mmCIF file of C-alpha atoms in Angstrom:
data_model
loop_
_atom_site.group_PDB
_atom_site.id
_atom_site.type_symbol
_atom_site.label_atom_id
_atom_site.label_comp_id
_atom_site.label_asym_id
_atom_site.label_seq_id
_atom_site.Cartn_x
_atom_site.Cartn_y
_atom_site.Cartn_z
ATOM 1 C CA UNK A 15 0.000 0.000 0.000
ATOM 2 C CA UNK A 16 2.812 2.375 0.765
ATOM 3 C CA UNK A 17 4.363 1.667 -2.606
ATOM 4 C CA UNK A 18 1.103 2.365 -4.463
ATOM 5 C CA UNK A 19 0.644 5.613 -2.480
ATOM 6 C CA UNK A 20 4.188 6.604 -3.369
ATOM 7 C CA UNK A 21 3.443 6.117 -7.042
ATOM 8 C CA UNK A 22 0.302 8.197 -6.864
ATOM 9 C CA UNK A 23 2.181 11.002 -5.115
ATOM 10 C CA UNK A 24 4.937 10.868 -7.683
ATOM 11 C CA UNK A 25 2.350 11.122 -10.451
ATOM 12 C CA UNK A 26 0.830 14.179 -8.861
ATOM 13 C CA UNK A 27 4.237 15.913 -8.608
ATOM 14 C CA UNK A 28 5.043 15.196 -12.235
ATOM 15 C CA UNK A 29 6.859 12.652 -14.290
ATOM 16 C CA UNK A 30 10.272 14.301 -13.965
ATOM 17 C CA UNK A 31 11.982 11.896 -11.465
ATOM 18 C CA UNK A 32 10.511 8.905 -13.197
ATOM 19 C CA UNK A 33 11.663 10.107 -16.595
ATOM 20 C CA UNK A 34 15.137 10.801 -15.189
ATOM 21 C CA UNK A 35 15.607 7.147 -14.376
ATOM 22 C CA UNK A 36 14.411 5.707 -17.742
ATOM 23 C CA UNK A 37 17.994 5.007 -18.783
ATOM 24 C CA UNK A 38 18.647 2.995 -15.686
ATOM 25 C CA UNK A 39 15.478 0.953 -16.192
ATOM 26 C CA UNK A 40 16.496 -0.041 -19.690
ATOM 27 C CA UNK A 41 19.955 -1.183 -18.397
ATOM 28 C CA UNK A 42 18.369 -3.120 -15.582
ATOM 29 C CA UNK A 43 20.013 -1.017 -12.900
ATOM 30 C CA UNK A 44 18.130 0.031 -9.784
ATOM 31 C CA UNK A 45 17.048 3.631 -9.720
ATOM 32 C CA UNK A 46 17.033 6.193 -6.920
ATOM 33 C CA UNK A 47 13.887 7.879 -5.884
ATOM 34 C CA UNK A 48 14.174 10.505 -3.135
ATOM 35 C CA UNK A 49 17.458 8.921 -2.080
ATOM 36 C CA UNK A 50 16.055 5.383 -1.846
ATOM 37 C CA UNK A 51 16.826 2.469 -4.090
ATOM 38 C CA UNK A 52 13.734 1.313 -5.948
ATOM 39 C CA UNK A 53 13.825 -1.966 -7.805
ATOM 40 C CA UNK A 54 12.709 -1.878 -11.437
ATOM 41 C CA UNK A 55 10.648 -4.963 -10.706
ATOM 42 C CA UNK A 56 8.240 -2.692 -8.868
ATOM 43 C CA UNK A 57 8.009 0.028 -11.459
ATOM 44 C CA UNK A 58 5.226 2.520 -10.930
ATOM 45 C CA UNK A 59 2.640 2.565 -13.711
ATOM 46 C CA UNK A 60 2.877 5.664 -15.920
ATOM 47 C CA UNK A 61 0.667 8.528 -14.976
ATOM 48 C CA UNK A 62 -2.465 8.906 -17.140
ATOM 49 C CA UNK A 63 -2.536 12.044 -19.199
ATOM 50 C CA UNK A 64 -5.737 14.011 -19.755
ATOM 51 C CA UNK A 65 -4.642 14.692 -23.360
ATOM 52 C CA UNK A 66 -5.199 11.747 -25.767
ATOM 53 C CA UNK A 67 -2.141 10.533 -27.646
ATOM 54 C CA UNK A 68 -1.658 11.801 -31.190
ATOM 55 C CA UNK A 69 -2.210 9.434 -34.151
ATOM 56 C CA UNK A 70 1.528 9.629 -34.863
ATOM 57 C CA UNK A 71 2.287 8.398 -31.355
ATOM 58 C CA UNK A 72 -0.164 5.515 -31.841
ATOM 59 C CA UNK A 73 1.445 4.417 -35.126
ATOM 60 C CA UNK A 74 3.219 1.042 -35.127
ATOM 61 C CA UNK A 75 6.889 1.010 -34.122
ATOM 62 C CA UNK A 76 9.063 2.406 -36.892
ATOM 63 C CA UNK A 77 6.147 4.070 -38.770
ATOM 64 C CA UNK A 78 5.356 7.719 -38.405
ATOM 65 C CA UNK A 79 2.402 9.311 -40.231
ATOM 66 C CA UNK A 80 3.043 12.810 -41.464
ATOM 67 C CA UNK A 81 0.292 15.431 -41.169
ATOM 68 C CA UNK A 82 -0.051 15.447 -44.975
ATOM 69 C CA UNK A 83 -0.520 11.665 -45.053
ATOM 70 C CA UNK A 84 -3.105 11.822 -42.312
ATOM 71 C CA UNK A 85 -4.982 14.520 -44.234
ATOM 72 C CA UNK A 86 -5.005 12.437 -47.433
ATOM 73 C CA UNK A 87 -6.134 9.359 -45.498
ATOM 74 C CA UNK A 88 -8.993 11.278 -43.894
ATOM 75 C CA UNK A 89 -10.093 12.746 -47.225
ATOM 76 C CA UNK A 90 -10.182 9.275 -48.816
ATOM 77 C CA UNK A 91 -12.211 7.952 -45.922
ATOM 78 C CA UNK A 92 -14.676 10.802 -46.177
ATOM 79 C CA UNK A 93 -15.003 10.183 -49.935
ATOM 80 C CA UNK A 94 -15.846 6.507 -49.403
ATOM 81 C CA UNK A 95 -18.407 7.358 -46.743
ATOM 82 C CA UNK A 96 -19.969 10.008 -48.994
ATOM 83 C CA UNK A 97 -20.448 7.620 -51.914
ATOM 84 C CA UNK A 98 -21.878 4.894 -49.707
ATOM 85 C CA UNK A 99 -24.292 7.281 -48.052
ATOM 86 C CA UNK A 100 -25.341 8.976 -51.302
ATOM 87 C CA UNK A 101 -26.042 5.550 -52.856
ATOM 88 C CA UNK A 102 -28.140 4.629 -49.847
ATOM 89 C CA UNK A 103 -30.131 7.862 -50.120
ATOM 90 C CA UNK A 104 -30.657 7.352 -53.862
ATOM 91 C CA UNK A 105 -31.955 3.849 -53.235
ATOM 92 C CA UNK A 106 -34.333 5.043 -50.562
ATOM 93 C CA UNK A 107 -35.561 7.859 -52.820
ATOM 94 C CA UNK A 108 -36.193 5.471 -55.721
ATOM 95 C CA UNK A 109 -38.069 3.101 -53.433
ATOM 96 C CA UNK A 110 -40.158 5.993 -52.159
ATOM 97 C CA UNK A 111 -41.002 7.146 -55.690
ATOM 98 C CA UNK A 112 -42.028 3.624 -56.744
ATOM 99 C CA UNK A 113 -43.995 2.944 -53.593
ATOM 100 C CA UNK A 114 -45.930 6.182 -53.311
ATOM 101 C CA UNK A 115 -48.160 7.521 -56.098
ATOM 102 C CA UNK A 116 -47.646 11.039 -57.337
ATOM 103 C CA UNK A 117 -50.267 13.572 -56.414
ATOM 104 C CA UNK A 118 -53.289 12.917 -58.571
ATOM 105 C CA UNK A 119 -51.507 10.045 -60.364
ATOM 106 C CA UNK A 120 -52.091 6.293 -60.464
ATOM 107 C CA UNK A 121 -50.637 4.018 -57.870
ATOM 108 C CA UNK A 122 -47.910 1.627 -58.996
ATOM 109 C CA UNK A 123 -48.379 -1.806 -57.445
ATOM 110 C CA UNK A 124 -45.470 -2.989 -55.364
ATOM 111 C CA UNK A 125 -45.633 -6.366 -57.105
ATOM 112 C CA UNK A 126 -44.753 -4.971 -60.552
ATOM 113 C CA UNK A 127 -42.083 -6.861 -62.461
ATOM 114 C CA UNK A 128 -38.509 -5.531 -62.164
ATOM 115 C CA UNK A 129 -36.693 -3.891 -65.053
ATOM 116 C CA UNK A 130 -35.901 -6.308 -67.862
ATOM 117 C CA UNK A 131 -38.872 -8.557 -67.177
ATOM 118 C CA UNK A 132 -42.600 -8.527 -67.875
ATOM 119 C CA UNK A 133 -45.465 -9.743 -65.704
ATOM 120 C CA UNK A 134 -47.778 -11.682 -68.029
ATOM 121 C CA UNK A 135 -50.785 -11.011 -65.815
ATOM 122 C CA UNK A 136 -50.231 -7.274 -66.179
ATOM 123 C CA UNK A 137 -49.689 -7.702 -69.913
ATOM 124 C CA UNK A 138 -52.983 -9.595 -70.171
ATOM 125 C CA UNK A 139 -54.785 -6.795 -68.324
ATOM 126 C CA UNK A 140 -53.450 -4.052 -70.587
ATOM 127 C CA UNK A 141 -54.078 -6.221 -73.680
ATOM 128 C CA UNK A 142 -57.756 -6.501 -72.773
ATOM 129 C CA UNK A 143 -57.903 -2.749 -72.238
ATOM 130 C CA UNK A 144 -56.147 -2.103 -75.559
ATOM 131 C CA UNK A 145 -58.594 -4.301 -77.477
ATOM 132 C CA UNK A 146 -61.534 -2.503 -75.866
ATOM 133 C CA UNK A 147 -60.091 0.974 -76.482
ATOM 134 C CA UNK A 148 -59.365 0.107 -80.096
ATOM 135 C CA UNK A 149 -62.882 -1.258 -80.441
ATOM 136 C CA UNK A 150 -64.292 2.060 -79.274
ATOM 137 C CA UNK A 151 -62.593 3.791 -82.203
ATOM 138 C CA UNK A 152 -63.796 1.123 -84.639
ATOM 139 C CA UNK A 153 -67.377 1.500 -83.459
ATOM 140 C CA UNK A 154 -67.291 5.309 -83.427
ATOM 141 C CA UNK A 155 -66.033 5.516 -87.009
ATOM 142 C CA UNK A 156 -68.542 2.979 -88.315
ATOM 143 C CA UNK A 157 -71.525 4.517 -86.555
ATOM 144 C CA UNK A 158 -70.473 7.982 -87.670
ATOM 145 C CA UNK A 159 -70.119 6.683 -91.229
ATOM 146 C CA UNK A 160 -66.723 8.363 -91.602
ATOM 147 C CA UNK A 161 -64.776 5.343 -92.828
ATOM 148 C CA UNK A 162 -62.721 7.166 -95.481
ATOM 149 C CA UNK A 163 -62.064 3.766 -97.025
ATOM 150 C CA UNK A 164 -59.292 3.393 -99.570
ATOM 151 C CA UNK A 165 -57.365 0.550 -101.163
ATOM 152 C CA UNK A 166 -53.998 -0.247 -99.585
ATOM 153 C CA UNK A 167 -53.040 -3.105 -101.897
ATOM 154 C CA UNK A 168 -54.100 -6.548 -103.012
ATOM 155 C CA UNK A 169 -53.963 -9.980 -101.453
ATOM 156 C CA UNK A 170 -52.098 -12.853 -103.103
ATOM 157 C CA UNK A 171 -55.431 -13.999 -104.489
ATOM 158 C CA UNK A 172 -55.908 -10.593 -106.117
ATOM 159 C CA UNK A 173 -58.578 -9.283 -103.758
ATOM 160 C CA UNK A 174 -58.367 -5.601 -102.894
ATOM 161 C CA UNK A 175 -57.451 -4.809 -99.293
ATOM 162 C CA UNK A 176 -59.272 -1.920 -97.683
ATOM 163 C CA UNK A 177 -57.948 0.611 -95.190
ATOM 164 C CA UNK A 178 -60.295 2.796 -93.154
ATOM 165 C CA UNK A 179 -60.116 5.466 -90.494
ATOM 166 C CA UNK A 180 -61.288 2.783 -88.082
ATOM 167 C CA UNK A 181 -58.132 0.742 -88.779
ATOM 168 C CA UNK A 182 -55.820 3.693 -88.260
ATOM 169 C CA UNK A 183 -57.439 5.184 -85.171
ATOM 170 C CA UNK A 184 -57.803 1.817 -83.477
ATOM 171 C CA UNK A 185 -54.199 0.963 -84.291
ATOM 172 C CA UNK A 186 -52.941 4.231 -82.814
ATOM 173 C CA UNK A 187 -54.911 3.773 -79.609
ATOM 174 C CA UNK A 188 -53.907 0.137 -79.137
ATOM 175 C CA UNK A 189 -50.240 0.499 -80.070
ATOM 176 C CA UNK A 190 -49.450 3.464 -77.847
ATOM 177 C CA UNK A 191 -51.357 2.071 -74.884
ATOM 178 C CA UNK A 192 -49.319 -1.137 -75.029
ATOM 179 C CA UNK A 193 -46.056 0.645 -75.798
ATOM 180 C CA UNK A 194 -46.546 3.131 -72.993
ATOM 181 C CA UNK A 195 -47.182 0.347 -70.482
ATOM 182 C CA UNK A 196 -44.400 -1.951 -71.727
ATOM 183 C CA UNK A 197 -41.817 0.084 -73.665
ATOM 184 C CA UNK A 198 -39.276 -2.762 -73.762
ATOM 185 C CA UNK A 199 -41.626 -5.175 -75.543
ATOM 186 C CA UNK A 200 -41.657 -5.647 -79.315
ATOM 187 C CA UNK A 201 -45.057 -4.887 -80.872
ATOM 188 C CA UNK A 202 -46.055 -6.006 -84.375
ATOM 189 C CA UNK A 203 -49.147 -4.429 -85.885
ATOM 190 C CA UNK A 204 -51.052 -4.798 -89.126
ATOM 191 C CA UNK A 205 -51.012 -1.061 -89.711
ATOM 192 C CA UNK A 206 -48.064 1.309 -89.926
ATOM 193 C CA UNK A 207 -47.388 3.404 -86.833
ATOM 194 C CA UNK A 208 -46.620 7.035 -87.628
ATOM 195 C CA UNK A 209 -44.691 8.874 -84.914
ATOM 196 C CA UNK A 210 -46.419 12.076 -85.970
ATOM 197 C CA UNK A 211 -49.685 10.547 -84.753
ATOM 198 C CA UNK A 212 -48.255 9.505 -81.406
ATOM 199 C CA UNK A 213 -50.583 10.076 -78.493
ATOM 200 C CA UNK A 214 -50.167 9.631 -74.777
ATOM 201 C CA UNK A 215 -52.452 6.785 -73.746
ATOM 202 C CA UNK A 216 -51.845 5.841 -70.128
ATOM 203 C CA UNK A 217 -52.631 2.702 -68.190
ATOM 204 C CA UNK A 218 -53.401 3.065 -64.494
ATOM 205 C CA UNK A 219 -51.890 -0.403 -63.844
ATOM 206 C CA UNK A 220 -55.145 -1.693 -62.417
ATOM 207 C CA UNK A 221 -55.994 -5.341 -63.023
ATOM 208 C CA UNK A 222 -59.657 -6.389 -63.411
ATOM 209 C CA UNK A 223 -60.989 -8.612 -60.651
ATOM 210 C CA UNK A 224 -61.803 -11.520 -62.975
ATOM 211 C CA UNK A 225 -58.173 -11.613 -64.108
ATOM 212 C CA UNK A 226 -56.903 -11.340 -60.520
ATOM 213 C CA UNK A 227 -59.049 -14.289 -59.477
ATOM 214 C CA UNK A 228 -57.961 -16.591 -62.311
ATOM 215 C CA UNK A 229 -54.411 -15.560 -63.185
ATOM 216 C CA UNK A 230 -51.322 -15.551 -60.979
ATOM 217 C CA UNK A 231 -48.413 -13.148 -61.611
ATOM 218 C CA UNK A 232 -45.801 -14.660 -63.896
ATOM 219 C CA UNK A 233 -42.615 -12.894 -64.943
ATOM 220 C CA UNK A 234 -40.751 -13.553 -68.199
ATOM 221 C CA UNK A 235 -37.795 -11.751 -69.821
ATOM 222 C CA UNK A 236 -38.963 -8.750 -71.839
ATOM 223 C CA UNK A 237 -36.795 -9.729 -74.800
ATOM 224 C CA UNK A 238 -38.662 -13.046 -75.114
ATOM 225 C CA UNK A 239 -42.025 -11.306 -75.630
ATOM 226 C CA UNK A 240 -43.625 -10.300 -78.933
ATOM 227 C CA UNK A 241 -47.049 -8.662 -79.053
ATOM 228 C CA UNK A 242 -49.194 -9.003 -82.183
ATOM 229 C CA UNK A 243 -52.127 -6.628 -82.589
ATOM 230 C CA UNK A 244 -54.879 -6.563 -85.177
ATOM 231 C CA UNK A 245 -56.643 -3.206 -84.751
ATOM 232 C CA UNK A 246 -59.524 -4.210 -87.025
ATOM 233 C CA UNK A 247 -60.052 -7.773 -88.173
ATOM 234 C CA UNK A 248 -62.474 -8.232 -91.105
ATOM 235 C CA UNK A 249 -61.989 -4.804 -92.666
ATOM 236 C CA UNK A 250 -63.783 -5.855 -95.853
ATOM 237 C CA UNK A 251 -66.865 -6.842 -93.870
ATOM 238 C CA UNK A 252 -66.501 -3.621 -91.868
ATOM 239 C CA UNK A 253 -66.875 -1.571 -95.044
ATOM 240 C CA UNK A 254 -69.918 -3.675 -95.985
ATOM 241 C CA UNK A 255 -71.447 -2.990 -92.555
ATOM 242 C CA UNK A 256 -71.357 -6.691 -91.605
ATOM 243 C CA UNK A 257 -70.579 -5.777 -88.024
ATOM 244 C CA UNK A 258 -70.891 -9.228 -86.454
ATOM 245 C CA UNK A 259 -67.600 -10.336 -88.052
ATOM 246 C CA UNK A 260 -65.515 -7.418 -86.808
ATOM 247 C CA UNK A 261 -63.063 -7.884 -83.926
ATOM 248 C CA UNK A 262 -60.012 -6.224 -82.406
ATOM 249 C CA UNK A 263 -57.319 -8.606 -81.200
ATOM 250 C CA UNK A 264 -54.146 -8.722 -79.118
ATOM 251 C CA UNK A 265 -51.814 -11.696 -78.813
ATOM 252 C CA UNK A 266 -48.735 -12.181 -76.642
ATOM 253 C CA UNK A 267 -46.130 -14.694 -77.766
ATOM 254 C CA UNK A 268 -43.232 -15.823 -75.572
ATOM 255 C CA UNK A 269 -40.294 -17.273 -77.490
ATOM 256 C CA UNK A 270 -42.577 -17.590 -80.494
ATOM 257 C CA UNK A 271 -45.356 -19.499 -78.719
ATOM 258 C CA UNK A 272 -48.763 -17.816 -78.298
ATOM 259 C CA UNK A 273 -49.604 -17.636 -74.584
ATOM 260 C CA UNK A 274 -52.138 -14.784 -74.270
ATOM 261 C CA UNK A 275 -55.057 -14.122 -76.580
ATOM 262 C CA UNK A 276 -57.710 -11.386 -76.500
ATOM 263 C CA UNK A 277 -60.588 -11.216 -79.003
ATOM 264 C CA UNK A 278 -62.987 -8.284 -78.639
ATOM 265 C CA UNK A 279 -66.220 -7.663 -80.570
ATOM 266 C CA UNK A 280 -66.736 -3.876 -80.609
ATOM 267 C CA UNK A 281 -70.389 -3.850 -81.634
ATOM 268 C CA UNK A 282 -71.587 -6.214 -78.909
ATOM 269 C CA UNK A 283 -68.924 -5.376 -76.277
ATOM 270 C CA UNK A 284 -68.046 -9.058 -75.906
ATOM 271 C CA UNK A 285 -64.462 -9.893 -74.955
ATOM 272 C CA UNK A 286 -62.855 -13.340 -74.796
ATOM 273 C CA UNK A 287 -59.440 -13.731 -73.194
ATOM 274 C CA UNK A 288 -57.271 -16.653 -72.188
ATOM 275 C CA UNK A 289 -53.758 -17.370 -70.951
ATOM 276 C CA UNK A 290 -51.932 -20.660 -71.438
ATOM 277 C CA UNK A 291 -51.317 -22.402 -68.084
ATOM 278 C CA UNK A 292 -53.354 -19.648 -66.458
ATOM 279 C CA UNK A 293 -57.073 -19.239 -66.991
ATOM 280 C CA UNK A 294 -59.736 -17.743 -69.233
ATOM 281 C CA UNK A 295 -63.186 -16.184 -69.293
ATOM 282 C CA UNK A 296 -64.345 -18.447 -72.134
ATOM 283 C CA UNK A 297 -64.655 -22.214 -72.520
ATOM 284 C CA UNK A 298 -65.110 -24.928 -75.109
ATOM 285 C CA UNK A 299 -68.550 -26.232 -76.014
ATOM 286 C CA UNK A 300 -69.744 -29.481 -74.492
ATOM 287 C CA UNK A 301 -69.757 -31.441 -77.779
ATOM 288 C CA UNK A 302 -68.405 -31.398 -81.331
ATOM 289 C CA UNK A 303 -69.303 -33.397 -84.445
ATOM 290 C CA UNK A 304 -66.259 -35.245 -85.774
ATOM 291 C CA UNK A 305 -68.039 -37.454 -88.333
ATOM 292 C CA UNK A 306 -69.704 -34.675 -90.323
ATOM 293 C CA UNK A 307 -68.212 -31.489 -88.894
ATOM 294 C CA UNK A 308 -69.411 -27.995 -89.582
ATOM 295 C CA UNK A 309 -66.409 -26.287 -91.144
ATOM 296 C CA UNK A 310 -66.051 -22.524 -90.993
ATOM 297 C CA UNK A 311 -63.969 -20.928 -93.756
ATOM 298 C CA UNK A 312 -63.228 -17.553 -95.318
ATOM 299 C CA UNK A 313 -65.963 -15.992 -97.417
ATOM 300 C CA UNK A 314 -63.467 -15.395 -100.224
ATOM 301 C CA UNK A 315 -62.564 -19.053 -100.856
ATOM 302 C CA UNK A 316 -65.354 -21.171 -99.401
ATOM 303 C CA UNK A 317 -65.684 -23.127 -102.643
ATOM 304 C CA UNK A 318 -62.110 -24.442 -102.514
ATOM 305 C CA UNK A 319 -62.634 -26.029 -99.109
ATOM 306 C CA UNK A 320 -66.183 -27.213 -99.738
ATOM 307 C CA UNK A 321 -65.236 -29.592 -102.528
ATOM 308 C CA UNK A 322 -62.452 -31.316 -100.582
ATOM 309 C CA UNK A 323 -64.403 -31.352 -97.304
ATOM 310 C CA UNK A 324 -67.421 -33.078 -98.800
ATOM 311 C CA UNK A 325 -65.232 -35.635 -100.503
ATOM 312 C CA UNK A 326 -63.704 -36.385 -97.111
ATOM 313 C CA UNK A 327 -66.648 -36.175 -94.717
ATOM 314 C CA UNK A 328 -69.617 -36.681 -97.047
ATOM 315 C CA UNK A 329 -72.266 -34.518 -98.623
ATOM 316 C CA UNK A 330 -73.819 -33.672 -95.257
ATOM 317 C CA UNK A 331 -70.760 -31.647 -94.293
ATOM 318 C CA UNK A 332 -71.770 -28.050 -93.641
ATOM 319 C CA UNK A 333 -69.519 -25.234 -94.890
ATOM 320 C CA UNK A 334 -69.957 -21.897 -93.106
ATOM 321 C CA UNK A 335 -68.506 -18.895 -94.989
ATOM 322 C CA UNK A 336 -67.560 -16.110 -92.580
ATOM 323 C CA UNK A 337 -65.376 -13.050 -92.287
ATOM 324 C CA UNK A 338 -62.558 -12.451 -89.839
ATOM 325 C CA UNK A 339 -60.202 -14.960 -88.231
ATOM 326 C CA UNK A 340 -61.238 -13.840 -84.746
ATOM 327 C CA UNK A 341 -64.892 -14.525 -85.490
ATOM 328 C CA UNK A 342 -64.042 -18.001 -86.826
ATOM 329 C CA UNK A 343 -62.147 -18.987 -83.682
ATOM 330 C CA UNK A 344 -65.032 -17.816 -81.494
ATOM 331 C CA UNK A 345 -67.310 -20.071 -83.577
ATOM 332 C CA UNK A 346 -65.484 -23.070 -82.069
ATOM 333 C CA UNK A 347 -66.187 -21.961 -78.490
ATOM 334 C CA UNK A 348 -69.101 -21.576 -76.102
ATOM 335 C CA UNK A 349 -69.940 -17.945 -76.851
ATOM 336 C CA UNK A 350 -73.351 -16.622 -75.848
ATOM 337 C CA UNK A 351 -73.641 -14.152 -78.696
ATOM 338 C CA UNK A 352 -76.790 -13.585 -80.739
ATOM 339 C CA UNK A 353 -74.983 -13.200 -84.072
ATOM 340 C CA UNK A 354 -72.220 -15.746 -83.441
ATOM 341 C CA UNK A 355 -72.374 -18.922 -85.528
ATOM 342 C CA UNK A 356 -71.081 -22.276 -84.305
ATOM 343 C CA UNK A 357 -68.636 -24.587 -86.064
ATOM 344 C CA UNK A 358 -66.592 -27.690 -85.294
ATOM 345 C CA UNK A 359 -63.489 -27.004 -87.392
ATOM 346 C CA UNK A 360 -61.858 -23.859 -88.773
ATOM 347 C CA UNK A 361 -59.880 -24.230 -92.005
ATOM 348 C CA UNK A 362 -57.934 -21.640 -93.976
ATOM 349 C CA UNK A 363 -56.172 -22.758 -97.165
ATOM 350 C CA UNK A 364 -54.235 -19.671 -98.267
ATOM 351 C CA UNK A 365 -51.527 -17.344 -96.975
ATOM 352 C CA UNK A 366 -52.561 -15.455 -93.824
ATOM 353 C CA UNK A 367 -50.898 -12.867 -91.592
ATOM 354 C CA UNK A 368 -49.888 -13.795 -88.062
ATOM 355 C CA UNK A 369 -51.696 -10.870 -86.403
ATOM 356 C CA UNK A 370 -54.917 -12.363 -87.817
ATOM 357 C CA UNK A 371 -54.451 -15.742 -86.117
ATOM 358 C CA UNK A 372 -52.130 -15.339 -83.108
ATOM 359 C CA UNK A 373 -54.834 -14.346 -80.592
ATOM 360 C CA UNK A 374 -57.125 -17.187 -81.654
ATOM 361 C CA UNK A 375 -54.226 -19.622 -81.506
ATOM 362 C CA UNK A 376 -53.435 -18.578 -77.932
ATOM 363 C CA UNK A 377 -57.072 -18.890 -76.825
ATOM 364 C CA UNK A 378 -57.377 -22.379 -78.307
ATOM 365 C CA UNK A 379 -54.076 -23.513 -76.749
ATOM 366 C CA UNK A 380 -55.188 -22.247 -73.336
ATOM 367 C CA UNK A 381 -58.398 -24.297 -73.614
ATOM 368 C CA UNK A 382 -56.675 -27.465 -74.814
ATOM 369 C CA UNK A 383 -57.358 -26.937 -78.522
ATOM 370 C CA UNK A 384 -55.060 -26.789 -81.534
ATOM 371 C CA UNK A 385 -54.219 -24.481 -84.403
ATOM 372 C CA UNK A 386 -51.577 -25.764 -86.805
ATOM 373 C CA UNK A 387 -50.625 -25.569 -90.450
ATOM 374 C CA UNK A 388 -52.463 -27.952 -92.776
ATOM 375 C CA UNK A 389 -49.602 -30.435 -92.325
ATOM 376 C CA UNK A 390 -49.811 -30.308 -88.524
ATOM 377 C CA UNK A 391 -46.849 -28.026 -87.822
ATOM 378 C CA UNK A 392 -47.004 -25.533 -84.972
ATOM 379 C CA UNK A 393 -47.039 -21.904 -86.099
ATOM 380 C CA UNK A 394 -44.152 -19.810 -84.766
ATOM 381 C CA UNK A 395 -44.863 -16.160 -83.985
ATOM 382 C CA UNK A 396 -41.359 -14.886 -84.587
ATOM 383 C CA UNK A 397 -39.595 -13.850 -87.758
ATOM 384 C CA UNK A 398 -41.804 -13.035 -90.742
ATOM 385 C CA UNK A 399 -45.345 -11.738 -90.293
ATOM 386 C CA UNK A 400 -46.942 -14.303 -92.594
ATOM 387 C CA UNK A 401 -47.998 -17.948 -92.354
ATOM 388 C CA UNK A 402 -47.532 -19.833 -95.620
ATOM 389 C CA UNK A 403 -48.949 -23.223 -94.686
ATOM 390 C CA UNK A 404 -52.649 -22.466 -94.219
ATOM 391 C CA UNK A 405 -54.262 -23.574 -90.984
ATOM 392 C CA UNK A 406 -56.648 -25.990 -89.367
ATOM 393 C CA UNK A 407 -58.076 -25.334 -85.901
ATOM 394 C CA UNK A 408 -60.094 -27.564 -83.598
ATOM 395 C CA UNK A 409 -60.856 -28.209 -79.949
ATOM 396 C CA UNK A 410 -61.867 -31.394 -78.120
ATOM 397 C CA UNK A 411 -61.369 -33.357 -81.346
ATOM 398 C CA UNK A 412 -58.700 -35.692 -82.732
ATOM 399 C CA UNK A 413 -56.686 -32.995 -84.453
ATOM 400 C CA UNK A 414 -54.159 -35.383 -85.965
ATOM 401 C CA UNK A 415 -56.916 -37.498 -87.516
ATOM 402 C CA UNK A 416 -58.458 -34.388 -89.065
ATOM 403 C CA UNK A 417 -55.162 -33.508 -90.719
ATOM 404 C CA UNK A 418 -54.748 -37.016 -92.092
ATOM 405 C CA UNK A 419 -58.214 -36.851 -93.647
ATOM 406 C CA UNK A 420 -57.474 -33.584 -95.442
ATOM 407 C CA UNK A 421 -54.088 -34.112 -97.126
ATOM 408 C CA UNK A 422 -54.943 -32.317 -100.369
ATOM 409 C CA UNK A 423 -55.598 -28.976 -98.679
ATOM 410 C CA UNK A 424 -51.872 -28.406 -98.114
ATOM 411 C CA UNK A 425 -51.329 -28.144 -101.878
ATOM 412 C CA UNK A 426 -54.097 -25.571 -102.136
ATOM 413 C CA UNK A 427 -52.456 -23.314 -99.523
ATOM 414 C CA UNK A 428 -49.501 -22.498 -101.791
ATOM 415 C CA UNK A 429 -51.584 -21.481 -104.809
#
């Protein structure tokens, strides 16, 4: 106790006597303190200073940090902290902007697909809306009798193709609605899109309840998606005021396979939609006649199919001439429409554009049906916009057997 008290007293008086004996401590010699010999084995602990040691004093033995070096080191450290903190703030700001709707603006759902991907459920919802919005233009033009019809060319069979204001206005509305909602997705349309006619058509990102109940979110890479739109199917019939045949259609293909189909009838406000491995708001009929099927075909070449069909299935086979590929696909389904005819098989024997058939193909696939070329090959919705091999479509029937019964139709498709 006396020794500890002595040390404390020495610390209070200063470190002078202790410092004076440092040389003796290093040599192992005893040191004198107030005339007494003090063994270095009982060295007093150094007095604690109220001033913290400098960074240079804390440096490892043999290394001394200059003031300039310390300044550079501190600046680098501050720079790293600044970048980390600014990145954190930017992330929080972006999250806030995505999570909270702008004043007066639509709310963005937190479940939206990340950049570079597309939620097929959302794409289905906006496809339905696009078909309906396009249909509004089609109906308005027809009822206002302001078609402004003109020839835009001829088909391979020599028939004149018509172009109306309904085609153009519907196309503009549908294209820019889809493009605004999904700018990274490729969109193929029957009509040319003029940037001068661009209009801002927004989607509030809401999903109808019937789609929410039947379809789960499903994300796919945006680059794998191709959208095919037909802003006015059955234009010829449209000019003739045969309104029951007219449809607007949207199809979504993933890696060339049709997975979403929307067929909308503007003049009756009926909309059929379906998603492969998802759900639909339409279904197949309860029965179909395979022995003597009712075959629905294009009005322009009904005679070509009729001869072969009756040779194959007998004279009782019924041929139904109709306009529009969308209308013909609906004829195979359970559609409660007053002016909708019913058929068992849909056959087309000439060249046809993919935007005419993609939506119907997707709907049939979703319901377990088939649409193939006349030789049974699946139709790919990538590459060119035309299908050379004709088509045959059926549901709840032996599709392969149908193809085998109609081998001669494949030759007709290339004429």
